[in-house]
Amino acid sequence: MSLLVRTTDDLALDTGHEDAVLPGRGRRTRTLAWLGLALLVVLGVVVAAAIVSGTAGDTDLPGRNAGPSLDHPFGTDRLGRDVLERTLVGLRLSLVVGTSAALGSGAIALLLALVAVAGGRVGEAVVTWLVDLFLALPHLVLLILITFALGGGTAAVVLAIAVTHWPRLTLVLTAVAREVAGSDHVAISRGLGHGRAYVARRHLVPHLLPQLSVGTVLMFPHAILHEASLSFLGLGIDPSLPAIGVMLSESMRSLSAGHWWLALLPGLALLVVVKLIDTIGTSARALVDPRSHHL
Amino acid sequence: MLSAPARIALRTARVLSLLFAVVVGSFWLMTASPVDPVQAYVGADVAAIGPEQREQIVDRWGLDDPPLERFGAWAGNVVTGDLGQSQIFGEPVAVVLADRAAASLALMATAWVLSGVLGFSMGVLAGVRAGTWVDRVLSWWAYLLASAPTFWVGLLLLYLFSVSLGWTPVGGAVPAGSLPGEATMLERLHHLLLPAATLSLVGVSPVLLHTRQAVVEALGSDHVAFARAQGETPWGLVLHRVLRNAAGPAVVLQFATIGELFGGSLLAEQVFTYPGLGEATTQAALRQDVPLLLGIAAVTALIVLAGNAVGRVLGRVVDPRAAVLAA
């Protein structure tokens, strides 16, 4: 249960009730359209960030602290840097953090789910204990401790986020794996003399892949918001880099001077990207596991 | 099936094992850090102290002892109530924690109660009116806030109410220039308003969404259909047949999120420079105060585990079926 990063992965909300009128293909097409659109926008952010990354750090002191205009849609900061360009580069950094979390924590979750189901009673007890252990500290405090142990800095934060986002996905995957492990074909395979490792690899993993891919996408929002939070506190990404958390932390200094765009716009951009990735995840889940969408 | 006392004993042992592991793990993380504790303590003056003085500090703190021995010494002190000395505040860790906890308690308790009550009522409303515009607006709002960074919400509130409108103070727990003891109750509340609003605002969304789900499910169940067939009024249905079904998960959830509320308070206290436990955590991490960090890790783990346990017990009281299912 994460309040800090309040996702709603575990809730499948039937969002549109007019869908009842448009069953079957209409809904599927629309979900696909949302998925495509969200993917396109996220890709657009990456491409745009690549284009502007060269000029994002350029200072322009005469034009500093200017509000949003046509030249600078997000305004400029106290050194005259274009806030939109910095925001785009910061968002790309967020996506990198999200990707590393997806790869790192996704792999850990898959491994632990297999151990929990194929490893017998001991395996299950160990995995649930580990999950409880990682949920025993507020996530932000855990991240602070691990970042500290790694000596701080950008790499430390990315690594800390990558290795702490697996508990919830592990629980989801374990539940799915347990269901599969109880099915007839697994019993037959065991009866034919196949070992636990073989069953895990050949019979469990293929069934876990859809949930794993959806779960890793839904991990992005958590990871991105945690990175931004740590950076905001000054414990995350190197303050000289344009990360959203760093920019918002800097914006606090000039908030009383009325420079609202420095706080509002980068945060809003982050919110939009997080929502988009959430849309990608939930749409993909609706396609992979339609039942979850009809509760 | 285990008897009740055996189950309780088993659960207690499990919680204690987790707490112990958190403490050991935190200690290990601190010793594994490449950060030089002496340099962190002395700060910029590190060039001014000679090798002999450094040697003395290392000796005094036992930094050259093997990790297991250091842990033994530290744990021995903790058992007697001595959490060590905070380097940045120059006071015992226990004193710092108690001081800060008092300020944070007001903030977190307000936010916790507000988000719980508001989230539950809005969730029931959304669930009962599922499919209508009321439900749409509430659900959309909850989903939006679920993706919003806490500190950003705080920044926006700060700009709107403190900077633009000037209704609320810009930061702190008491008016600038006055000592904590001098501030009146009203002044304190005035300073509490925005941080508590930030935490409540973002804390509403999980309770709201889970409650909505539980209400929708309960309304679709057989016992509600039966009650309706017997002529129960719509509001009677909600009051007598649905509310209790929805309350169980909401109570468990609200207690389970206490730990994350603490995470949120780290951010809210940073935005509003509110001198609570969260701000102390940030300072301890920024200025590498190992004893204080260890104390905070232990205390927050205790809060999280206790919150989970209380939530589980209360959840069973509210919804006895949970006990049957879990057994």
PDB file of C-alpha atoms in Angstrom, chain B residues 62-155:
ATOM      1  CA  GLY B  62      34.816   2.369  17.824  1.00  0.00           C
ATOM      2  CA  LEU B  63      34.897   2.734  14.046  1.00  0.00           C
ATOM      3  CA  ASP B  64      37.770   0.281  13.704  1.00  0.00           C
ATOM      4  CA  ASP B  65      35.981  -2.482  15.568  1.00  0.00           C
ATOM      5  CA  PRO B  66      34.510  -5.328  13.539  1.00  0.00           C
ATOM      6  CA  PRO B  67      30.904  -4.600  12.378  1.00  0.00           C
ATOM      7  CA  LEU B  68      29.430  -7.352  14.541  1.00  0.00           C
ATOM      8  CA  GLU B  69      31.037  -5.936  17.666  1.00  0.00           C
ATOM      9  CA  ARG B  70      29.818  -2.442  16.804  1.00  0.00           C
ATOM     10  CA  PHE B  71      26.332  -3.730  16.230  1.00  0.00           C
ATOM     11  CA  GLY B  72      26.462  -5.538  19.560  1.00  0.00           C
ATOM     12  CA  ALA B  73      27.493  -2.371  21.361  1.00  0.00           C
ATOM     13  CA  TRP B  74      24.825  -0.302  19.611  1.00  0.00           C
ATOM     14  CA  ALA B  75      22.057  -2.870  20.124  1.00  0.00           C
ATOM     15  CA  GLY B  76      23.055  -3.225  23.785  1.00  0.00           C
ATOM     16  CA  ASN B  77      22.601   0.509  24.239  1.00  0.00           C
ATOM     17  CA  VAL B  78      19.297   0.497  22.363  1.00  0.00           C
ATOM     18  CA  VAL B  79      17.913  -2.160  24.671  1.00  0.00           C
ATOM     19  CA  THR B  80      18.625   0.118  27.609  1.00  0.00           C
ATOM     20  CA  GLY B  81      16.894   3.000  25.823  1.00  0.00           C
ATOM     21  CA  ASP B  82      20.022   4.765  24.603  1.00  0.00           C
ATOM     22  CA  LEU B  83      19.792   5.339  20.848  1.00  0.00           C
ATOM     23  CA  GLY B  84      23.059   7.234  20.727  1.00  0.00           C
ATOM     24  CA  GLN B  85      23.894  10.869  20.124  1.00  0.00           C
ATOM     25  CA  SER B  86      22.589  12.801  17.120  1.00  0.00           C
ATOM     26  CA  GLN B  87      25.538  14.485  15.451  1.00  0.00           C
ATOM     27  CA  ILE B  88      23.691  17.330  13.769  1.00  0.00           C
ATOM     28  CA  PHE B  89      21.456  18.287  16.693  1.00  0.00           C
ATOM     29  CA  GLY B  90      23.990  17.555  19.447  1.00  0.00           C
ATOM     30  CA  GLU B  91      21.321  15.856  21.545  1.00  0.00           C
ATOM     31  CA  PRO B  92      20.488  12.232  22.305  1.00  0.00           C
ATOM     32  CA  VAL B  93      18.615  10.642  19.381  1.00  0.00           C
ATOM     33  CA  ALA B  94      15.736   9.704  21.672  1.00  0.00           C
ATOM     34  CA  VAL B  95      15.272  13.375  22.649  1.00  0.00           C
ATOM     35  CA  VAL B  96      15.372  14.552  19.028  1.00  0.00           C
ATOM     36  CA  LEU B  97      12.871  11.874  18.014  1.00  0.00           C
ATOM     37  CA  ALA B  98      10.495  12.735  20.855  1.00  0.00           C
ATOM     38  CA  ASP B  99      10.654  16.490  20.116  1.00  0.00           C
ATOM     39  CA  ARG B 100      10.081  16.042  16.410  1.00  0.00           C
ATOM     40  CA  ALA B 101       7.456  13.336  16.830  1.00  0.00           C
ATOM     41  CA  ALA B 102       5.298  15.705  18.850  1.00  0.00           C
ATOM     42  CA  ALA B 103       5.202  18.202  15.965  1.00  0.00           C
ATOM     43  CA  SER B 104       4.706  15.500  13.361  1.00  0.00           C
ATOM     44  CA  LEU B 105       2.009  13.749  15.348  1.00  0.00           C
ATOM     45  CA  ALA B 106      -0.316  16.743  15.089  1.00  0.00           C
ATOM     46  CA  LEU B 107       0.292  16.962  11.355  1.00  0.00           C
ATOM     47  CA  MET B 108       0.035  13.264  10.597  1.00  0.00           C
ATOM     48  CA  ALA B 109      -2.937  12.623  12.860  1.00  0.00           C
ATOM     49  CA  THR B 110      -4.914  15.460  11.283  1.00  0.00           C
ATOM     50  CA  ALA B 111      -4.070  14.301   7.780  1.00  0.00           C
ATOM     51  CA  TRP B 112      -4.764  10.671   8.649  1.00  0.00           C
ATOM     52  CA  VAL B 113      -8.193  11.300  10.126  1.00  0.00           C
ATOM     53  CA  LEU B 114      -9.181  13.800   7.429  1.00  0.00           C
ATOM     54  CA  SER B 115      -8.106  11.616   4.530  1.00  0.00           C
ATOM     55  CA  GLY B 116      -9.775   8.582   6.088  1.00  0.00           C
ATOM     56  CA  VAL B 117     -13.111  10.240   6.782  1.00  0.00           C
ATOM     57  CA  LEU B 118     -13.241  12.200   3.521  1.00  0.00           C
ATOM     58  CA  GLY B 119     -11.967   9.294   1.446  1.00  0.00           C
ATOM     59  CA  PHE B 120     -14.460   6.869   2.933  1.00  0.00           C
ATOM     60  CA  SER B 121     -17.471   9.185   2.566  1.00  0.00           C
ATOM     61  CA  MET B 122     -16.555  10.140  -0.985  1.00  0.00           C
ATOM     62  CA  GLY B 123     -15.912   6.480  -1.806  1.00  0.00           C
ATOM     63  CA  VAL B 124     -19.347   5.476  -0.516  1.00  0.00           C
ATOM     64  CA  LEU B 125     -20.939   8.319  -2.468  1.00  0.00           C
ATOM     65  CA  ALA B 126     -19.105   7.334  -5.660  1.00  0.00           C
ATOM     66  CA  GLY B 127     -19.992   3.661  -5.187  1.00  0.00           C
ATOM     67  CA  VAL B 128     -23.662   4.300  -4.521  1.00  0.00           C
ATOM     68  CA  ARG B 129     -23.901   6.672  -7.465  1.00  0.00           C
ATOM     69  CA  ALA B 130     -21.685   4.483  -9.666  1.00  0.00           C
ATOM     70  CA  GLY B 131     -21.901   5.475 -13.306  1.00  0.00           C
ATOM     71  CA  THR B 132     -23.286   8.947 -12.693  1.00  0.00           C
ATOM     72  CA  TRP B 133     -21.371  12.180 -13.080  1.00  0.00           C
ATOM     73  CA  VAL B 134     -20.752  12.299  -9.310  1.00  0.00           C
ATOM     74  CA  ASP B 135     -18.893   9.003  -9.536  1.00  0.00           C
ATOM     75  CA  ARG B 136     -17.031  10.128 -12.640  1.00  0.00           C
ATOM     76  CA  VAL B 137     -15.821  13.359 -11.093  1.00  0.00           C
ATOM     77  CA  LEU B 138     -14.760  11.711  -7.810  1.00  0.00           C
ATOM     78  CA  SER B 139     -13.029   8.766  -9.489  1.00  0.00           C
ATOM     79  CA  TRP B 140     -11.289  10.969 -12.008  1.00  0.00           C
ATOM     80  CA  TRP B 141     -10.117  13.250  -9.217  1.00  0.00           C
ATOM     81  CA  ALA B 142      -8.799  10.309  -7.204  1.00  0.00           C
ATOM     82  CA  TYR B 143      -6.981   8.839 -10.198  1.00  0.00           C
ATOM     83  CA  LEU B 144      -5.451  12.200 -11.003  1.00  0.00           C
ATOM     84  CA  LEU B 145      -4.219  12.760  -7.450  1.00  0.00           C
ATOM     85  CA  ALA B 146      -2.842   9.219  -7.399  1.00  0.00           C
ATOM     86  CA  SER B 147      -0.328  10.309 -10.041  1.00  0.00           C
ATOM     87  CA  ALA B 148       0.455  13.742  -8.613  1.00  0.00           C
ATOM     88  CA  PRO B 149       3.697  14.190  -6.666  1.00  0.00           C
ATOM     89  CA  THR B 150       2.888  15.110  -3.043  1.00  0.00           C
ATOM     90  CA  PHE B 151       5.424  17.907  -2.939  1.00  0.00           C
ATOM     91  CA  TRP B 152       4.053  19.431  -6.123  1.00  0.00           C
ATOM     92  CA  VAL B 153       0.540  19.566  -4.656  1.00  0.00           C
ATOM     93  CA  GLY B 154       2.104  21.201  -1.603  1.00  0.00           C
ATOM     94  CA  LEU B 155       3.948  23.747  -3.743  1.00  0.00           C
TER      95      LEU B 155
END
